[in-house]
Short mmCIF file of C-alpha atoms in Angstrom, two decimals:
data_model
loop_
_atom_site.label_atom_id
_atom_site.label_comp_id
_atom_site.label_asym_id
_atom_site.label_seq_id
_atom_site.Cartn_x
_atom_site.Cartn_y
_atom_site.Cartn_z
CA UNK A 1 -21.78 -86.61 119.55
CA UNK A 2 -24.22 -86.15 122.08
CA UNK A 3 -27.85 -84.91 120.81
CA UNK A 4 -29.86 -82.47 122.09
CA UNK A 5 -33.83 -81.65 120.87
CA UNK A 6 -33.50 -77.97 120.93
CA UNK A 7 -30.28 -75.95 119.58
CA UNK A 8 -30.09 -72.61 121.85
CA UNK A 9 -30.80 -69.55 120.51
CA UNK A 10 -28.57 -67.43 117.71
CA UNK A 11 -25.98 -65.58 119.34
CA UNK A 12 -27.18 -61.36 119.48
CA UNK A 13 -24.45 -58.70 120.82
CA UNK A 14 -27.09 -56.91 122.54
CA UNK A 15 -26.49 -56.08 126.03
CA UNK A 16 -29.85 -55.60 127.25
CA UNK A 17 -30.89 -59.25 125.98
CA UNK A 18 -31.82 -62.58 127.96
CA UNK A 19 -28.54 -63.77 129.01
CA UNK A 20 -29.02 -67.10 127.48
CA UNK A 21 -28.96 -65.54 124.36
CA UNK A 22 -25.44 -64.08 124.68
CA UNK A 23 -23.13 -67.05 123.68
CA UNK A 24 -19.83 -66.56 123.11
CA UNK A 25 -18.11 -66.50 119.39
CA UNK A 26 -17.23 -70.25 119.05
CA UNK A 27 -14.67 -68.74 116.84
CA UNK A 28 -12.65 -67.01 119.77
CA UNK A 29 -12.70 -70.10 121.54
CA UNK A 30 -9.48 -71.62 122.02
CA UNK A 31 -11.11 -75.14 122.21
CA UNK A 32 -12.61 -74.87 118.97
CA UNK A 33 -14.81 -77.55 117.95
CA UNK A 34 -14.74 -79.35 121.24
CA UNK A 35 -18.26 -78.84 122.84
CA UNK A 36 -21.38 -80.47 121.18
CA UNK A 37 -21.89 -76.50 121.05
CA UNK A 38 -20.20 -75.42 118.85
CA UNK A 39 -21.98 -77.39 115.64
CA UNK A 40 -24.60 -75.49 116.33
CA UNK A 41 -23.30 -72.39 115.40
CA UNK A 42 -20.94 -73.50 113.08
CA UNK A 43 -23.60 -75.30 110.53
CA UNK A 44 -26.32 -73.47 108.79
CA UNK A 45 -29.06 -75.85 110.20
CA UNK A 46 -27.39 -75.30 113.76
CA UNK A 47 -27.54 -78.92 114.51
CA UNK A 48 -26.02 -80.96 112.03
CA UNK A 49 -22.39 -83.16 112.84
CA UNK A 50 -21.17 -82.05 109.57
CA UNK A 51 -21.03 -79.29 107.38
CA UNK A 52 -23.33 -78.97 104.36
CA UNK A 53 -21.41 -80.27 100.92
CA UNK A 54 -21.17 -77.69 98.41
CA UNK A 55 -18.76 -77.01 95.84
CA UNK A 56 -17.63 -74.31 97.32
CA UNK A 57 -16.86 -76.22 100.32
CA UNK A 58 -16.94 -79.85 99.15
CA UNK A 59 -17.58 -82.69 102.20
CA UNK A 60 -14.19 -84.82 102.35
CA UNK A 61 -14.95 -88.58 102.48
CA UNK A 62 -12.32 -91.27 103.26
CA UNK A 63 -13.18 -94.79 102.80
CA UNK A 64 -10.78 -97.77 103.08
CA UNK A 65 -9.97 -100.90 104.84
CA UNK A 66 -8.61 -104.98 103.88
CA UNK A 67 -10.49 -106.07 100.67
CA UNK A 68 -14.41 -105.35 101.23
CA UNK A 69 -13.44 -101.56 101.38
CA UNK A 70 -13.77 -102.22 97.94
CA UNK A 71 -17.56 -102.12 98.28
CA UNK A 72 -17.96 -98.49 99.56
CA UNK A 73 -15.08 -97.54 97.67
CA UNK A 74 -16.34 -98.48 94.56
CA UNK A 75 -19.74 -97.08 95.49
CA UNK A 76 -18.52 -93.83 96.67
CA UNK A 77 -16.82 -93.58 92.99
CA UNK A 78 -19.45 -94.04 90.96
CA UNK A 79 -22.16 -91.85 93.07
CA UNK A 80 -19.88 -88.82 94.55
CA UNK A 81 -16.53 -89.11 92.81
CA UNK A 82 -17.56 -86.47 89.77
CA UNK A 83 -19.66 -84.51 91.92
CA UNK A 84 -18.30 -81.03 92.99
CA UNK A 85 -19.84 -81.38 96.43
CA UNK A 86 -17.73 -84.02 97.33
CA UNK A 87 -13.77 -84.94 97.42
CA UNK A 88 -13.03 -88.71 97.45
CA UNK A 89 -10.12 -90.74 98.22
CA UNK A 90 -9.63 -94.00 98.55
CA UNK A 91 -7.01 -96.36 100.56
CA UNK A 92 -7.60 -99.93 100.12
CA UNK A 93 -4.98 -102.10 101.68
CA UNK A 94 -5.33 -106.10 100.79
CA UNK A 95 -4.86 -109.44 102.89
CA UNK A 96 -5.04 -106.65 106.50
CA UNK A 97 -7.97 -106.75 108.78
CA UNK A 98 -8.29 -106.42 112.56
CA UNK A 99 -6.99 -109.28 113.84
CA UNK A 100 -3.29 -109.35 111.74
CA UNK A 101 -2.18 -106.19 113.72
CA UNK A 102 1.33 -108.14 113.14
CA UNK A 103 1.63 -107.93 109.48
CA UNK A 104 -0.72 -104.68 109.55
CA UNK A 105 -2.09 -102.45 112.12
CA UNK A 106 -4.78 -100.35 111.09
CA UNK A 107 -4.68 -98.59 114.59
CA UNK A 108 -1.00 -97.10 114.03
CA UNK A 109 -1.81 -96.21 110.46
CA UNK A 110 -5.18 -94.40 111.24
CA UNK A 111 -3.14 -92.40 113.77
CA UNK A 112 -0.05 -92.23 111.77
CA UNK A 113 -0.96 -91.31 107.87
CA UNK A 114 -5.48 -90.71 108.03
CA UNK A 115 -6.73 -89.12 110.71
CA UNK A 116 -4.92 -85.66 111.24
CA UNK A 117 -6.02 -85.55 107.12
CA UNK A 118 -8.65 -83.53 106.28
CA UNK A 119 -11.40 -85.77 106.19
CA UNK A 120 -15.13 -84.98 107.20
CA UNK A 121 -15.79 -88.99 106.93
CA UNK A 122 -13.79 -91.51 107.17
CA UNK A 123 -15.61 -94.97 105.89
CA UNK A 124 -13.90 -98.22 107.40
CA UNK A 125 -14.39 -102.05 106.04
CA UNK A 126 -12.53 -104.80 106.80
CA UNK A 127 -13.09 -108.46 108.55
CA UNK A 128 -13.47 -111.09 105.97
CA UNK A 129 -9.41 -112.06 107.18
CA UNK A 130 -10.25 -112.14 110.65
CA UNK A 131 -11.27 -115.76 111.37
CA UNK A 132 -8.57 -116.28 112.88
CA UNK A 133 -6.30 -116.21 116.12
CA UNK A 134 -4.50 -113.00 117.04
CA UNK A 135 -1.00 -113.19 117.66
CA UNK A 136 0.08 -113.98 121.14
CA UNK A 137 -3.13 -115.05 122.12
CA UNK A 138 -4.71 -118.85 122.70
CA UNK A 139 -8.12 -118.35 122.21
CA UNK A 140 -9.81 -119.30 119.22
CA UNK A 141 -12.09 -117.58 116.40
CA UNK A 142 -15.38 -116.34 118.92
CA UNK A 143 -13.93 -117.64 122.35
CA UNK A 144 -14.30 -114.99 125.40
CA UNK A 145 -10.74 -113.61 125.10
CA UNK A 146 -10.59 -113.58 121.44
CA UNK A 147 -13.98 -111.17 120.99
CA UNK A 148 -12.58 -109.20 124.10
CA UNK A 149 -9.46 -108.41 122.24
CA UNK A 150 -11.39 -107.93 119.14
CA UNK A 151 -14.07 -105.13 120.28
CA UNK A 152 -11.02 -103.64 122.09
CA UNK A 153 -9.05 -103.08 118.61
CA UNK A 154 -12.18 -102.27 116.75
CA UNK A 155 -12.93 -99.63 119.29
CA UNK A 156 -9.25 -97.93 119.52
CA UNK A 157 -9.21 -97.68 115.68
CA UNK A 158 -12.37 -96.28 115.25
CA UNK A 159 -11.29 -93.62 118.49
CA UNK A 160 -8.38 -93.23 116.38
CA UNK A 161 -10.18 -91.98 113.33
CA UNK A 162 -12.39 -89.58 115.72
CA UNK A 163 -12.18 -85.72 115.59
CA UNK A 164 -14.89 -83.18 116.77
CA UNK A 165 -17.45 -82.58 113.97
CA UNK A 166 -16.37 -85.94 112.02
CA UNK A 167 -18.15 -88.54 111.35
CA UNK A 168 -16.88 -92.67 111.10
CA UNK A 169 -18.86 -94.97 109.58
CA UNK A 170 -17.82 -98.97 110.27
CA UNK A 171 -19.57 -100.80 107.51
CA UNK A 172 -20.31 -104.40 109.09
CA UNK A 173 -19.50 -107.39 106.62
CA UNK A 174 -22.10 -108.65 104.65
CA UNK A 175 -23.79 -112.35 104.66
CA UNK A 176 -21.03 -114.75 103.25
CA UNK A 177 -20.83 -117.29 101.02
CA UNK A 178 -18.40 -119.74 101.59
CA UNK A 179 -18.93 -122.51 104.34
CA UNK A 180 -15.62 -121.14 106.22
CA UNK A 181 -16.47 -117.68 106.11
CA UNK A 182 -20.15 -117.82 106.82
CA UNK A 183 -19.93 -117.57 110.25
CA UNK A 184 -18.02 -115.01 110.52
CA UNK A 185 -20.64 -111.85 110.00
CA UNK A 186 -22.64 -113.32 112.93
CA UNK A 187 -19.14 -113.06 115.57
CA UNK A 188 -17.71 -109.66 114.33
CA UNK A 189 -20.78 -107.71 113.49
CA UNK A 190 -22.57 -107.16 117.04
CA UNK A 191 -18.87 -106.73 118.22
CA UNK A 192 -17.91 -103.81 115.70
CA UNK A 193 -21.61 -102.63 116.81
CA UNK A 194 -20.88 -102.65 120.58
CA UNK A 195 -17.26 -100.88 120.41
CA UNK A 196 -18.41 -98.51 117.71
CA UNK A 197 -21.38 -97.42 120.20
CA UNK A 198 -18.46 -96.61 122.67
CA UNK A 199 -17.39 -93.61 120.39
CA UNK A 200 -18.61 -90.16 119.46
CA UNK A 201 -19.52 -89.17 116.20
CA UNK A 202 -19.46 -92.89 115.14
CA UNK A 203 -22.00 -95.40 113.42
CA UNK A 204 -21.86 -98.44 112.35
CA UNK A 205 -23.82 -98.86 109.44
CA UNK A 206 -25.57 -103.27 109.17
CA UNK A 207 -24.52 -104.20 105.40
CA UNK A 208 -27.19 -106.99 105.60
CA UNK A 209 -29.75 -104.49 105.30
CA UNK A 210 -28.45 -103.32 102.17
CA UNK A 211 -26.90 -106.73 100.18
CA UNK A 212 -28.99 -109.33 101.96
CA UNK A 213 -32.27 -110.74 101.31
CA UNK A 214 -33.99 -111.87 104.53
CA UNK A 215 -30.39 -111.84 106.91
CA UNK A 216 -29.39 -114.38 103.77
CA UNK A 217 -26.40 -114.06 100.95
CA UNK A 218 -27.96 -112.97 98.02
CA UNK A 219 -25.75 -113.17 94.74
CA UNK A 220 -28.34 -111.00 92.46
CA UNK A 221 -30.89 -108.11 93.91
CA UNK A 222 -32.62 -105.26 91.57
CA UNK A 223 -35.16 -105.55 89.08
CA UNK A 224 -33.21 -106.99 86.75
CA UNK A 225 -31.41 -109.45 89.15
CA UNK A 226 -27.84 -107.88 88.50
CA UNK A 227 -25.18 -109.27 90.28
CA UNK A 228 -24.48 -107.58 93.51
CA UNK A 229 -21.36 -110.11 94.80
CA UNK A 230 -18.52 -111.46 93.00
CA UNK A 231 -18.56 -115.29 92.06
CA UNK A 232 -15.95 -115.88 95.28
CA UNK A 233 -19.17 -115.25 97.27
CA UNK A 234 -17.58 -112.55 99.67
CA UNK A 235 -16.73 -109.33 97.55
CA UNK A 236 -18.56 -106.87 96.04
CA UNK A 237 -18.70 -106.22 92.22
CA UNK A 238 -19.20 -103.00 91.04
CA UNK A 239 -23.03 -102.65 90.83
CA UNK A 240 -22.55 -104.00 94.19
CA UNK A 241 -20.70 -101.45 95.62
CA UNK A 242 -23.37 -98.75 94.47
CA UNK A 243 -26.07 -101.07 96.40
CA UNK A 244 -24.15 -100.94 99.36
CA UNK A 245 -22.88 -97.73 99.34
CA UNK A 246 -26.20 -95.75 98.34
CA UNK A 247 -27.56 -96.19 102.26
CA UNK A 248 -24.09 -95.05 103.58
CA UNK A 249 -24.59 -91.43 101.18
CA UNK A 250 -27.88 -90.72 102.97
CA UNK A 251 -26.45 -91.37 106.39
CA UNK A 252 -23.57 -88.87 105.41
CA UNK A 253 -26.00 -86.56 104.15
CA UNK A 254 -28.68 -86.97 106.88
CA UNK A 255 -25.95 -85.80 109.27
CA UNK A 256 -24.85 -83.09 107.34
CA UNK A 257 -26.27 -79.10 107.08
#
């Protein structure tokens, strides 16, 4: 969503006022929610992407993906889960990714089954399967037509997951492990960055900032060194997924009033 430093002023019936303070009802609008606009007169703070969370109106937050989901997901259960502010669901769907549109396309099933739902957030991670080549298509892991197709599909299901006054969050992987799957991070990561960019009321939100130490894989952070990452040096354990997850709240929050 485009920003803007200065909302305009409240709305006033009076006749006699400054014309630029007689907006129309956003309400009677029959493109509701459409214009950057309208969030200002829809949210209390008159600025804000998303409502503010209260139990009366709890924020609805969506997070899923291949097998990392399981970070934010496990995150978003232990900090928001119980909290009346907040309605959670989860939708994690193993051995998928980006790349293996043939044995799982994320893009038809965000369009399909998530986003007409009624979702304020929708939290996507997924890549640690996608070291690999798409179908159909020669190039290798990295090669020029291979991170072409790649920000292409990362783009069209993160457009497919955008509504006016939503917001996506693409949670880049995290530093990896394995010898096989360390390079990985450094391939997808600035392209998820580059076709998230391309889309409104999305963010893509740099796990290494959160579960690395120095751009490295770190197995243990906190003061008392609990694991953050489970011993196949990829996922996240539990604790982990709070660490992770903890910067992706404020964001939601930041954004919200």
């Amino acid at each position: 969503m485009s920003t803007v430093s200065e909302p305009p002023p409240r709305y006033t019936d009076d006749p006699w006022a400054d014309p630029v303070l007689r907006w129309p009802d956003p309400l009677a609008e029959s493109q509701l929610g459409t214009e950057p606009t309208y969030y200002w007169f829809a949210r209390d703070d008159r600025r804000s992407l998303l409502p503010a969370a209260t139990a009366e109106r709890p924020l609805r937050v969506w997070a899923g993906g291949d097998s990392m989901s399981g970070g934010p997901v496990y995150g978003f259960r232990q900090l928001i889960a119980d909290e009346p502010d907040f309605r959670f669901t989860e939708d994690i769907i193993t051995s998928t990714g980006v790349v293996t549109e043939w044995f799982f396309d994320w893009i038809d099933y965000m369009a399909s089954d998530v986003a007409e739902g009624p979702y304020d957030v929708i939290v996507l991670a997924m890549g640690a399967n996608d070291k690999q080549r798409f179908r159909g298509l020669e190039a290798r892991f990295g090669e020029d037509e291979w991170t072409e197709r790649y920000r292409t599909r990362v783009r069209d299901l993160v457009a497919a997951a955008a509504r006016p006054g939503r917001l996506v969050i693409w949670v880049g992987l995290p530093p990896l492990q394995p010898r096989h799957f360390a390079p990985l991070p450094g391939v997808v990561n600035p392209l998820a960055a580059a076709a998230v960019a391309d889309v409104d009321g999305a963010i893509f939100m740099d796990s290494f900032d959160a579960v690395g130490v120095d751009g490295a894989y770190a197995q243990r952070l906190g003061p008392g060194q609990r694991n953050v990452r489970t011993q196949d040096g990829i996922h996240y354990t539990y604790y982990g997924g709070v660490v992770l997850t903890e910067p992706i709240l404020a964001e939601i929050e930041r954004r919200s009033g």
